[in-house]
mmCIF file with all atom_site columns, C-alpha atoms in Angstrom:
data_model
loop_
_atom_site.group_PDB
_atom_site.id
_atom_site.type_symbol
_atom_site.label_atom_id
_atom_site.label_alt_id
_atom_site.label_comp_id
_atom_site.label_asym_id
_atom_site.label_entity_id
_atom_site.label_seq_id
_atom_site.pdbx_PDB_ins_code
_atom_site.Cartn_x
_atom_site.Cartn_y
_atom_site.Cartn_z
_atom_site.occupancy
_atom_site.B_iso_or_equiv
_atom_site.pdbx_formal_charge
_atom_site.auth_seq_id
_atom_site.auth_comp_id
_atom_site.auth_asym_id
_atom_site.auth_atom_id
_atom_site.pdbx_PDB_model_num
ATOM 1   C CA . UNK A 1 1   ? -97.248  -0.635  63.532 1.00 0.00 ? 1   UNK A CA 1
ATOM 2   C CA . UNK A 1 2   ? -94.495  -2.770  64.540 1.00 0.00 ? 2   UNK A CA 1
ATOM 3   C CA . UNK A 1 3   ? -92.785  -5.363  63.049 1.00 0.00 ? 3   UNK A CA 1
ATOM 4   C CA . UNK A 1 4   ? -93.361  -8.782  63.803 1.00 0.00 ? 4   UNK A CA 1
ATOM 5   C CA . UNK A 1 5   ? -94.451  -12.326 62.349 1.00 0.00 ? 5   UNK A CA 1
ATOM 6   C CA . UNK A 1 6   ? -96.859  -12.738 60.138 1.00 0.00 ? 6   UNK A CA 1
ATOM 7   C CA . UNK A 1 7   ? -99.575  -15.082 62.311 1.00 0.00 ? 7   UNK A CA 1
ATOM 8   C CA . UNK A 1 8   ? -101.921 -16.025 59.782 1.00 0.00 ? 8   UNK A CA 1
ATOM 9   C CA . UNK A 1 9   ? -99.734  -17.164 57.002 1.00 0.00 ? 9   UNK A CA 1
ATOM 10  C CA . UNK A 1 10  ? -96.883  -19.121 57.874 1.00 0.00 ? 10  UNK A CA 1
ATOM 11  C CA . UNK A 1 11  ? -95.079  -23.012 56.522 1.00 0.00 ? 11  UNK A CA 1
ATOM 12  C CA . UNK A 1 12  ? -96.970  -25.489 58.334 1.00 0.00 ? 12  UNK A CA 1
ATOM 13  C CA . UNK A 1 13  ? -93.759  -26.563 60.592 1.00 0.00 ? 13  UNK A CA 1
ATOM 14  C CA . UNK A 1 14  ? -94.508  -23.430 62.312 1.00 0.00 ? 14  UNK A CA 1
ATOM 15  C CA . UNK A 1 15  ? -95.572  -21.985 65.748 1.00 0.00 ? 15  UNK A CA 1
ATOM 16  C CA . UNK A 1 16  ? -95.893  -18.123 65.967 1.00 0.00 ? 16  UNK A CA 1
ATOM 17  C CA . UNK A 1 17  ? -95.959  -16.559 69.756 1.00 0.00 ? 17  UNK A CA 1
ATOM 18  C CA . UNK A 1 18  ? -99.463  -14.867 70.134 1.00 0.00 ? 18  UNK A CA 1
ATOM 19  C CA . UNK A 1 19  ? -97.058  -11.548 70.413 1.00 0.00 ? 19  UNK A CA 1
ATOM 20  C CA . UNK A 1 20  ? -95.873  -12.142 66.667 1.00 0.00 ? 20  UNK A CA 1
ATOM 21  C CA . UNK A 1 21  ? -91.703  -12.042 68.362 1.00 0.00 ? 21  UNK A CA 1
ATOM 22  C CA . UNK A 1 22  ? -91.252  -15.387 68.510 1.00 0.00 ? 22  UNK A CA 1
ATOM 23  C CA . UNK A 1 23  ? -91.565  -18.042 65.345 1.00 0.00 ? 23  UNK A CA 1
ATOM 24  C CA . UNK A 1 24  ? -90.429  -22.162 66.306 1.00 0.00 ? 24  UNK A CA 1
ATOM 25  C CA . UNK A 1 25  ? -90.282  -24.600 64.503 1.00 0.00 ? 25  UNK A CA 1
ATOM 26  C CA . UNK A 1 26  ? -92.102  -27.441 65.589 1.00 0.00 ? 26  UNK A CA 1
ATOM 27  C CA . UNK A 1 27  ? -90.703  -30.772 64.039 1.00 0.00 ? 27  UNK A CA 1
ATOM 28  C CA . UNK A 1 28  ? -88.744  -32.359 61.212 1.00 0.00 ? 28  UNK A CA 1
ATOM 29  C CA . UNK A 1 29  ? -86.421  -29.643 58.697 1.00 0.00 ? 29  UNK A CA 1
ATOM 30  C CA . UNK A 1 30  ? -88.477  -28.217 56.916 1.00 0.00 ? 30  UNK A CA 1
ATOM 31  C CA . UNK A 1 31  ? -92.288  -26.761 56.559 1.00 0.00 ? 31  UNK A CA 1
ATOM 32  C CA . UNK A 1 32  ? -90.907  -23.258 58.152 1.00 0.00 ? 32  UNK A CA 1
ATOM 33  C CA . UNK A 1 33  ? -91.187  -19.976 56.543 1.00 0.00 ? 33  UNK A CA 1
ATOM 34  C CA . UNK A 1 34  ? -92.621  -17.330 57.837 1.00 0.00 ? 34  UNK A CA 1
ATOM 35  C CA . UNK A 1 35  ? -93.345  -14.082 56.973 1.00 0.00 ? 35  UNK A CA 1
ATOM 36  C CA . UNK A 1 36  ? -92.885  -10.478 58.656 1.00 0.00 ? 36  UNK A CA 1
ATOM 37  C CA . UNK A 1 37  ? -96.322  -9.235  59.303 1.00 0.00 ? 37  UNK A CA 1
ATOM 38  C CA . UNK A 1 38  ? -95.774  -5.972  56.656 1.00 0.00 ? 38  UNK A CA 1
ATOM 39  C CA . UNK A 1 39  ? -93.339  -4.260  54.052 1.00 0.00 ? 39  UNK A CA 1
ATOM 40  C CA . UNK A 1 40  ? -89.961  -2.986  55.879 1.00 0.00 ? 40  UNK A CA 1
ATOM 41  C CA . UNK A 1 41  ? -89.401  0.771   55.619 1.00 0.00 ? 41  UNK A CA 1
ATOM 42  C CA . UNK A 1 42  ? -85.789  2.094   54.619 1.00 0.00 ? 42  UNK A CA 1
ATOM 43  C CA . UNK A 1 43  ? -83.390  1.759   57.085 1.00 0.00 ? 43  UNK A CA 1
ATOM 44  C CA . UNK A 1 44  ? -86.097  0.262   59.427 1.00 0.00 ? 44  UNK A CA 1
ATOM 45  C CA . UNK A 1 45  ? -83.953  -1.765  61.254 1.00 0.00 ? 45  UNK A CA 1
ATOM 46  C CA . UNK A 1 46  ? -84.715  -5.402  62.629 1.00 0.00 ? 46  UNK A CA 1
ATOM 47  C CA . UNK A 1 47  ? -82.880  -7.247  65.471 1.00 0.00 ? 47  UNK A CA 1
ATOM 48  C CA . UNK A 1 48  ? -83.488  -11.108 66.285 1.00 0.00 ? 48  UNK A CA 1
ATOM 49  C CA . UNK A 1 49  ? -81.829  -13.556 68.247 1.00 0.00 ? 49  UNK A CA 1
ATOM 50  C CA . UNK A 1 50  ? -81.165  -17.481 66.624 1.00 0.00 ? 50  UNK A CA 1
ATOM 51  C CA . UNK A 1 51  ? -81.717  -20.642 68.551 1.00 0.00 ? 51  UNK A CA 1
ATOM 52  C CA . UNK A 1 52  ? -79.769  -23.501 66.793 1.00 0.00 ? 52  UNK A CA 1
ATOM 53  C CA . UNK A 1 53  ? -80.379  -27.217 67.764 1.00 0.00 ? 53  UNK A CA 1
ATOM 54  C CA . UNK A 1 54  ? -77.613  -28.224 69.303 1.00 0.00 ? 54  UNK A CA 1
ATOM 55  C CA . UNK A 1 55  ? -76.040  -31.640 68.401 1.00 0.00 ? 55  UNK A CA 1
ATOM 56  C CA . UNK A 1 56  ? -78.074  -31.731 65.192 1.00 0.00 ? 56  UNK A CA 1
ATOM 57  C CA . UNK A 1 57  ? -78.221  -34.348 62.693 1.00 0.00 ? 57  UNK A CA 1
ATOM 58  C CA . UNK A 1 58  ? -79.221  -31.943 59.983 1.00 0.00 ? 58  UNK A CA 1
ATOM 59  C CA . UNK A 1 59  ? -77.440  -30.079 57.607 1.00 0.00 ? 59  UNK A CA 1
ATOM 60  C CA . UNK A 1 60  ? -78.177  -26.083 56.936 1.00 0.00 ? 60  UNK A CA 1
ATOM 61  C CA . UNK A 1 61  ? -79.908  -23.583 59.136 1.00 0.00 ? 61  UNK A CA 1
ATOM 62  C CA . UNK A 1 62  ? -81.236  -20.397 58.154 1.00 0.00 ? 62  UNK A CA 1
ATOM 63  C CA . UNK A 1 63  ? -82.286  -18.983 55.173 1.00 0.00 ? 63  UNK A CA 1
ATOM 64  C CA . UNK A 1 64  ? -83.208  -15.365 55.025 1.00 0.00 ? 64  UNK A CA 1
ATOM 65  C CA . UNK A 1 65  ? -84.653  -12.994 52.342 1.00 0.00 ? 65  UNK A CA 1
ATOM 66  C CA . UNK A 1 66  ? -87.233  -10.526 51.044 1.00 0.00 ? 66  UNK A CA 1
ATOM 67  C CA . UNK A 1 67  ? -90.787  -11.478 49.648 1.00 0.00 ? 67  UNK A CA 1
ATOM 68  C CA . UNK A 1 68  ? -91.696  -8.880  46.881 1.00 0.00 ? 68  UNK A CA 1
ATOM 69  C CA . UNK A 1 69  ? -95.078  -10.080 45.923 1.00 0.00 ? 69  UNK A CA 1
ATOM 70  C CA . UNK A 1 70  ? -98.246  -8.505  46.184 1.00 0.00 ? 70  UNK A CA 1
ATOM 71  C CA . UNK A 1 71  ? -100.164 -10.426 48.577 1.00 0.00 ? 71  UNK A CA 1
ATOM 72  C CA . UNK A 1 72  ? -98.454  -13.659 50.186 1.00 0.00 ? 72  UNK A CA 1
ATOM 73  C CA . UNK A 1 73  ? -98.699  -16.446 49.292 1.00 0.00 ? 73  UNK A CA 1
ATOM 74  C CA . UNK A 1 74  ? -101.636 -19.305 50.896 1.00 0.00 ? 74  UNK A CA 1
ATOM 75  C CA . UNK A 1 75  ? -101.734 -22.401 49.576 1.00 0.00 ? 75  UNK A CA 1
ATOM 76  C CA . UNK A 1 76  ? -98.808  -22.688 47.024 1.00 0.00 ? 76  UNK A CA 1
ATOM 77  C CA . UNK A 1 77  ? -96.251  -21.462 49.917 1.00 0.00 ? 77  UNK A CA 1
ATOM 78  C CA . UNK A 1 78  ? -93.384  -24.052 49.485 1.00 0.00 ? 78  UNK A CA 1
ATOM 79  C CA . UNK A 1 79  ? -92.202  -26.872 51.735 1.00 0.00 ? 79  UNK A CA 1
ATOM 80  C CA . UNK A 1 80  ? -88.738  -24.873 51.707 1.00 0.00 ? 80  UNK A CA 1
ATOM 81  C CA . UNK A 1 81  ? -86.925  -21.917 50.413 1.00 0.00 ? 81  UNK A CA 1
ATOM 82  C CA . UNK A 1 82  ? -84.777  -24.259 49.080 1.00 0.00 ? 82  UNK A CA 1
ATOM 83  C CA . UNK A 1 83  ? -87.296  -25.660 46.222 1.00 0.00 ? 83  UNK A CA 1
ATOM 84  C CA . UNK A 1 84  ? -86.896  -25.046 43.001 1.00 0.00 ? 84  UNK A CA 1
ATOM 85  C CA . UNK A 1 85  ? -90.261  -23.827 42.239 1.00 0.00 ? 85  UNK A CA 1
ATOM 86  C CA . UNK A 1 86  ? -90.093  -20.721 44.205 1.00 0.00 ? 86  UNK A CA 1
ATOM 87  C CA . UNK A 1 87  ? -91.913  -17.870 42.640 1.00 0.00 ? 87  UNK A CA 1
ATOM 88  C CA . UNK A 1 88  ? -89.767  -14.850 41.475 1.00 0.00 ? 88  UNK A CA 1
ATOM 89  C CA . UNK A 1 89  ? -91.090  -13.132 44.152 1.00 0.00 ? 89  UNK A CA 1
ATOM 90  C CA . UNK A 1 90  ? -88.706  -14.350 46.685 1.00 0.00 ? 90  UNK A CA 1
ATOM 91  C CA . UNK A 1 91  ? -84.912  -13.261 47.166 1.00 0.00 ? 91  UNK A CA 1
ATOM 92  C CA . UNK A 1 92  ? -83.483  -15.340 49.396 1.00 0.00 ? 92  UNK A CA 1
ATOM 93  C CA . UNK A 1 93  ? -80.091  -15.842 50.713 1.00 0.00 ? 93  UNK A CA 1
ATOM 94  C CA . UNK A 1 94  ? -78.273  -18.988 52.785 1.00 0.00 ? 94  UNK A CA 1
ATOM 95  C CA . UNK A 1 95  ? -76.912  -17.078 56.107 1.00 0.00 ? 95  UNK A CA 1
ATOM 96  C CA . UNK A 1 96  ? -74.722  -19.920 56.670 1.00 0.00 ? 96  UNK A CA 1
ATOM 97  C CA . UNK A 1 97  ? -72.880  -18.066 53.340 1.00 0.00 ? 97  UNK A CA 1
ATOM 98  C CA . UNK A 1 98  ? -71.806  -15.357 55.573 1.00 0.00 ? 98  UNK A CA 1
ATOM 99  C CA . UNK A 1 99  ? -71.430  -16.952 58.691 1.00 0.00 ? 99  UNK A CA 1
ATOM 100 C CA . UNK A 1 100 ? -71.664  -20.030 61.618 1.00 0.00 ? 100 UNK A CA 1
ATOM 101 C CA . UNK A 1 101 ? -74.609  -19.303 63.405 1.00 0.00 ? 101 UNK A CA 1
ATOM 102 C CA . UNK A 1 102 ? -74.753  -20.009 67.209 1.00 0.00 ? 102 UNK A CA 1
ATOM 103 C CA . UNK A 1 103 ? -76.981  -19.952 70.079 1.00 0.00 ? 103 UNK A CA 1
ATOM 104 C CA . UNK A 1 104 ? -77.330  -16.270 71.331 1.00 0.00 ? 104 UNK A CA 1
ATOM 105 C CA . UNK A 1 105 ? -75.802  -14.751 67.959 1.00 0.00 ? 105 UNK A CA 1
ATOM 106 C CA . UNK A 1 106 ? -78.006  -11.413 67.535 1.00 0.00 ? 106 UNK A CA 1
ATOM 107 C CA . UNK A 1 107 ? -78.276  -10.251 63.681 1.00 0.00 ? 107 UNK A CA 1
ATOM 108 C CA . UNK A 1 108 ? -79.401  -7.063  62.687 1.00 0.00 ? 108 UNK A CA 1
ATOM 109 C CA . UNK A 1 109 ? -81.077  -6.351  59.054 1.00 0.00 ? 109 UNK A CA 1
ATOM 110 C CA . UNK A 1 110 ? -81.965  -3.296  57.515 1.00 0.00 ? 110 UNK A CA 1
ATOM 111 C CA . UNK A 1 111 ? -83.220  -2.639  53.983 1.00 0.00 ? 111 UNK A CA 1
ATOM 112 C CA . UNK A 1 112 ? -81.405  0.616   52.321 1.00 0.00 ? 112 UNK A CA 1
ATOM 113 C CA . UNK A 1 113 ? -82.460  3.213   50.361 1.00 0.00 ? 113 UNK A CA 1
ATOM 114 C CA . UNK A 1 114 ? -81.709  1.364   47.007 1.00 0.00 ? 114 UNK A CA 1
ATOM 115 C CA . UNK A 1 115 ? -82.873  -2.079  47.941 1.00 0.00 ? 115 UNK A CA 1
ATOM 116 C CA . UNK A 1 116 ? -80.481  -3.685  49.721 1.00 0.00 ? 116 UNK A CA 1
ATOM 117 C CA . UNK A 1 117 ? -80.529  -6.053  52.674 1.00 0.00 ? 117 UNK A CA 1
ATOM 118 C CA . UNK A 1 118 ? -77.300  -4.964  54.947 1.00 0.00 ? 118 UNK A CA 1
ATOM 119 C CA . UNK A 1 119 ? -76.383  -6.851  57.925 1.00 0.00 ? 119 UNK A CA 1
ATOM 120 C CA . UNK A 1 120 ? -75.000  -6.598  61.177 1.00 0.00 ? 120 UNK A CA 1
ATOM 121 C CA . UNK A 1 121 ? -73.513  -9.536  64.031 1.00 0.00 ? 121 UNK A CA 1
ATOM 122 C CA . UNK A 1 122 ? -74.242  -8.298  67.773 1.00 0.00 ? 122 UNK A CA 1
ATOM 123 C CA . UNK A 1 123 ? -73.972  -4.693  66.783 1.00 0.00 ? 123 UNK A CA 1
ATOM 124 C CA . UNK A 1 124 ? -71.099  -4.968  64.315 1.00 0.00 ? 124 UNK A CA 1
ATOM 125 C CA . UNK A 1 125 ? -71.746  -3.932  60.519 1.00 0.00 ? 125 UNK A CA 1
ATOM 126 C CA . UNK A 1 126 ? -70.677  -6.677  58.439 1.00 0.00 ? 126 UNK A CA 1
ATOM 127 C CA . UNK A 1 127 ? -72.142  -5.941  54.935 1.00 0.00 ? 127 UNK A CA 1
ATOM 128 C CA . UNK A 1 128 ? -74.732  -6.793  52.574 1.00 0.00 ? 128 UNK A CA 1
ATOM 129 C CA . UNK A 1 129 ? -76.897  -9.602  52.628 1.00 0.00 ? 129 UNK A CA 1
ATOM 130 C CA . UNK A 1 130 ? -79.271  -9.057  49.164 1.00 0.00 ? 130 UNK A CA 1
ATOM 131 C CA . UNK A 1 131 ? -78.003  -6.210  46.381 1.00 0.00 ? 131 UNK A CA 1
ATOM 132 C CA . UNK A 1 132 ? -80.517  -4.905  44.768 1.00 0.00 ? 132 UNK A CA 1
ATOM 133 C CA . UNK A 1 133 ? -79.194  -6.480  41.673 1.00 0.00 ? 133 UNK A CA 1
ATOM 134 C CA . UNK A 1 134 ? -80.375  -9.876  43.115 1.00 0.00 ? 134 UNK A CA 1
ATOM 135 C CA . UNK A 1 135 ? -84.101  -8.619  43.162 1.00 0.00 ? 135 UNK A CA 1
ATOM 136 C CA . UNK A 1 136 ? -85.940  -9.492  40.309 1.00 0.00 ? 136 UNK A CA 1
ATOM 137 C CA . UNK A 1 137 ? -86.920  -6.323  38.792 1.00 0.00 ? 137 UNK A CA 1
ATOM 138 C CA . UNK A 1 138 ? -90.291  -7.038  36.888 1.00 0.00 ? 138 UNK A CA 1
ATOM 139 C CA . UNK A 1 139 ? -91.956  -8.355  39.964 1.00 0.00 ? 139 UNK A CA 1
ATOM 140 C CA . UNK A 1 140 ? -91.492  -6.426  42.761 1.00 0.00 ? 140 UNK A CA 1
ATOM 141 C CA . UNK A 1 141 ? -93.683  -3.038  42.351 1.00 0.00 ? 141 UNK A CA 1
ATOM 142 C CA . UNK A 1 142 ? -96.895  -2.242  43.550 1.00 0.00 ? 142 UNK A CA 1
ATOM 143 C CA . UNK A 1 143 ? -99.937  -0.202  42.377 1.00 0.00 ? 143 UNK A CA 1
ATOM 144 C CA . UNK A 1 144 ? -98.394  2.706   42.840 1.00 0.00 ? 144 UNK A CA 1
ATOM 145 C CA . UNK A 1 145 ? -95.171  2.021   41.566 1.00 0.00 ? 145 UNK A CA 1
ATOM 146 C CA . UNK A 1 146 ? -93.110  1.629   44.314 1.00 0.00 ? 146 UNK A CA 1
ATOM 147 C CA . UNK A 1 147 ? -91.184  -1.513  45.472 1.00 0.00 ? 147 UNK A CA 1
ATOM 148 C CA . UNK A 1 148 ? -92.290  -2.973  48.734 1.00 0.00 ? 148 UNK A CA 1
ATOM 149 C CA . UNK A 1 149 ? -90.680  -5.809  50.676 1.00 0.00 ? 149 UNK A CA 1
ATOM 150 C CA . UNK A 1 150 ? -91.447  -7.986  53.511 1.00 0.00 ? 150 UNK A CA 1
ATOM 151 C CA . UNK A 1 151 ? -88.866  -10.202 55.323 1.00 0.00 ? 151 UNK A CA 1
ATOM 152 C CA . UNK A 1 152 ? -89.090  -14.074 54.829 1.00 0.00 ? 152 UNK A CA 1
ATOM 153 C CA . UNK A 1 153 ? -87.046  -16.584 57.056 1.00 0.00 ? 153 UNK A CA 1
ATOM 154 C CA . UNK A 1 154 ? -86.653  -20.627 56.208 1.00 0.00 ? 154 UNK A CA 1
ATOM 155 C CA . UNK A 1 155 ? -86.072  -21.776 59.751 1.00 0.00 ? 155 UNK A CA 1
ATOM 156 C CA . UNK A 1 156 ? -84.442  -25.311 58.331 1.00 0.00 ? 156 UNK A CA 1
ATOM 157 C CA . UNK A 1 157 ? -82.545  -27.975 59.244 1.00 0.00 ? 157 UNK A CA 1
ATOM 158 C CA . UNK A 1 158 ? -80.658  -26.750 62.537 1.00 0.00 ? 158 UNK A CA 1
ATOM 159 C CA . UNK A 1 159 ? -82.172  -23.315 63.449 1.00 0.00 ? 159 UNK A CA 1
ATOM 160 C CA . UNK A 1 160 ? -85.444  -24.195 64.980 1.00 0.00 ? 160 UNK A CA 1
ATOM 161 C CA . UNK A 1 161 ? -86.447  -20.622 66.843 1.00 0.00 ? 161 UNK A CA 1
ATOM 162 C CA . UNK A 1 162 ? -86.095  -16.731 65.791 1.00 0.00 ? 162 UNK A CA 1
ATOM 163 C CA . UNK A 1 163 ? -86.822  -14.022 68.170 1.00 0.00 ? 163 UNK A CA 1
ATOM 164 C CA . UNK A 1 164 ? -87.396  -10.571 67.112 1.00 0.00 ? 164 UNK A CA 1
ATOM 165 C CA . UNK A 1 165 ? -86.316  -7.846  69.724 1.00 0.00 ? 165 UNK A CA 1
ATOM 166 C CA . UNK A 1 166 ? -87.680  -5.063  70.366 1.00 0.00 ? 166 UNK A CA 1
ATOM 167 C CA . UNK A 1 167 ? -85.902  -2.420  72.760 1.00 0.00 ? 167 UNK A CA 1
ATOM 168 C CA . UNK A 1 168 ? -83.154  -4.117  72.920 1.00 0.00 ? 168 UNK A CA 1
ATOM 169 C CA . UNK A 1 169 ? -84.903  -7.068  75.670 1.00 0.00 ? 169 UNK A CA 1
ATOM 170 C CA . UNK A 1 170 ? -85.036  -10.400 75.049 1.00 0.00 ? 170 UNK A CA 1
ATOM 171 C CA . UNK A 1 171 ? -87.919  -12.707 76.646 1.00 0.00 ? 171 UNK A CA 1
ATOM 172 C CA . UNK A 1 172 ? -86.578  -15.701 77.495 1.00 0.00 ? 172 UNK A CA 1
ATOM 173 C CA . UNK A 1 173 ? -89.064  -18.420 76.482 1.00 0.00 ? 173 UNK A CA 1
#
């Protein structure tokens, strides 16, 4: 099955493509996380393209990480990434950390072997995102013991559209 955005559980700032490639966010900052539709596999690698608001007023932009829990989440799924009553299911990271973001910037993410969240900028490796000493260990198994992760992006404050690619072709809506 291929990856793509969760469309039946997603912040309520949210629009989701009927294809599951494309996730916008609709109005205000905030209100925008959304969910990959199931668990990454190792070394599973996924490709997106950002579209920033240009001239913003806001502060911030993207916030990416990895949702560990067992089922997502429905009616307690936060405003923001950013609050501080996030369950310890989420890792998530500020990309604006690592680097400006940019219309047309293409990042790559793939989860390794031991639980990491590596990154690359149109094709070039840059490093690692999440170690796998960031995860919270106690929370992030299933029934059968293994850990399982599904992406999670905060589209806030001045990203306001991701666009998963697939084969390397971007639809330009």
């Amino acid at each position: 099955m291929a990856l793509l955005f969760d469309t039946s559980n997603y912040g309520a700032g949210i629009n989701i493509s009927s294809d599951g490639l494309i996730a916008r966010r609709t109005n205000g900052f905030a209100n925008a996380i959304v969910f990959s539709n199931r668990p990454l596999n190792a070394f599973e690698k996924v490709t997106f393209d950002i579209q920033q608001q240009p001239g913003s007023i806001w502060q911030g932009s993207l916030r990416l990480g990895l949702y560990a829990g067992h089922q997502l989440p429905t009616s307690d799924l936060p405003l923001s990434t950013m609050e501080l009553s996030l369950n310890p299911s989420y890792t998530m990271v500020s990309i604006e950390k690592y680097l400006h973001l940019y219309n047309g910037i293409r990042l790559t993410v793939w989860l390794t072997k031991n639980h990491c969240l590596n990154y690359a900028i149109n094709n070039v490796l840059r490093g690692t995102l999440i170690d796998s000493t960031q995860i919270d260990e106690n929370n992030n198994h299933n029934n059968n013991g293994l850990r399982t992760f599904r992406l999670v992006f905060d589209l806030f404050g001045n990203t306001i559209k991701i666009q998963l690619i697939r084969d390397g072709i971007v639809d330009l809506i």
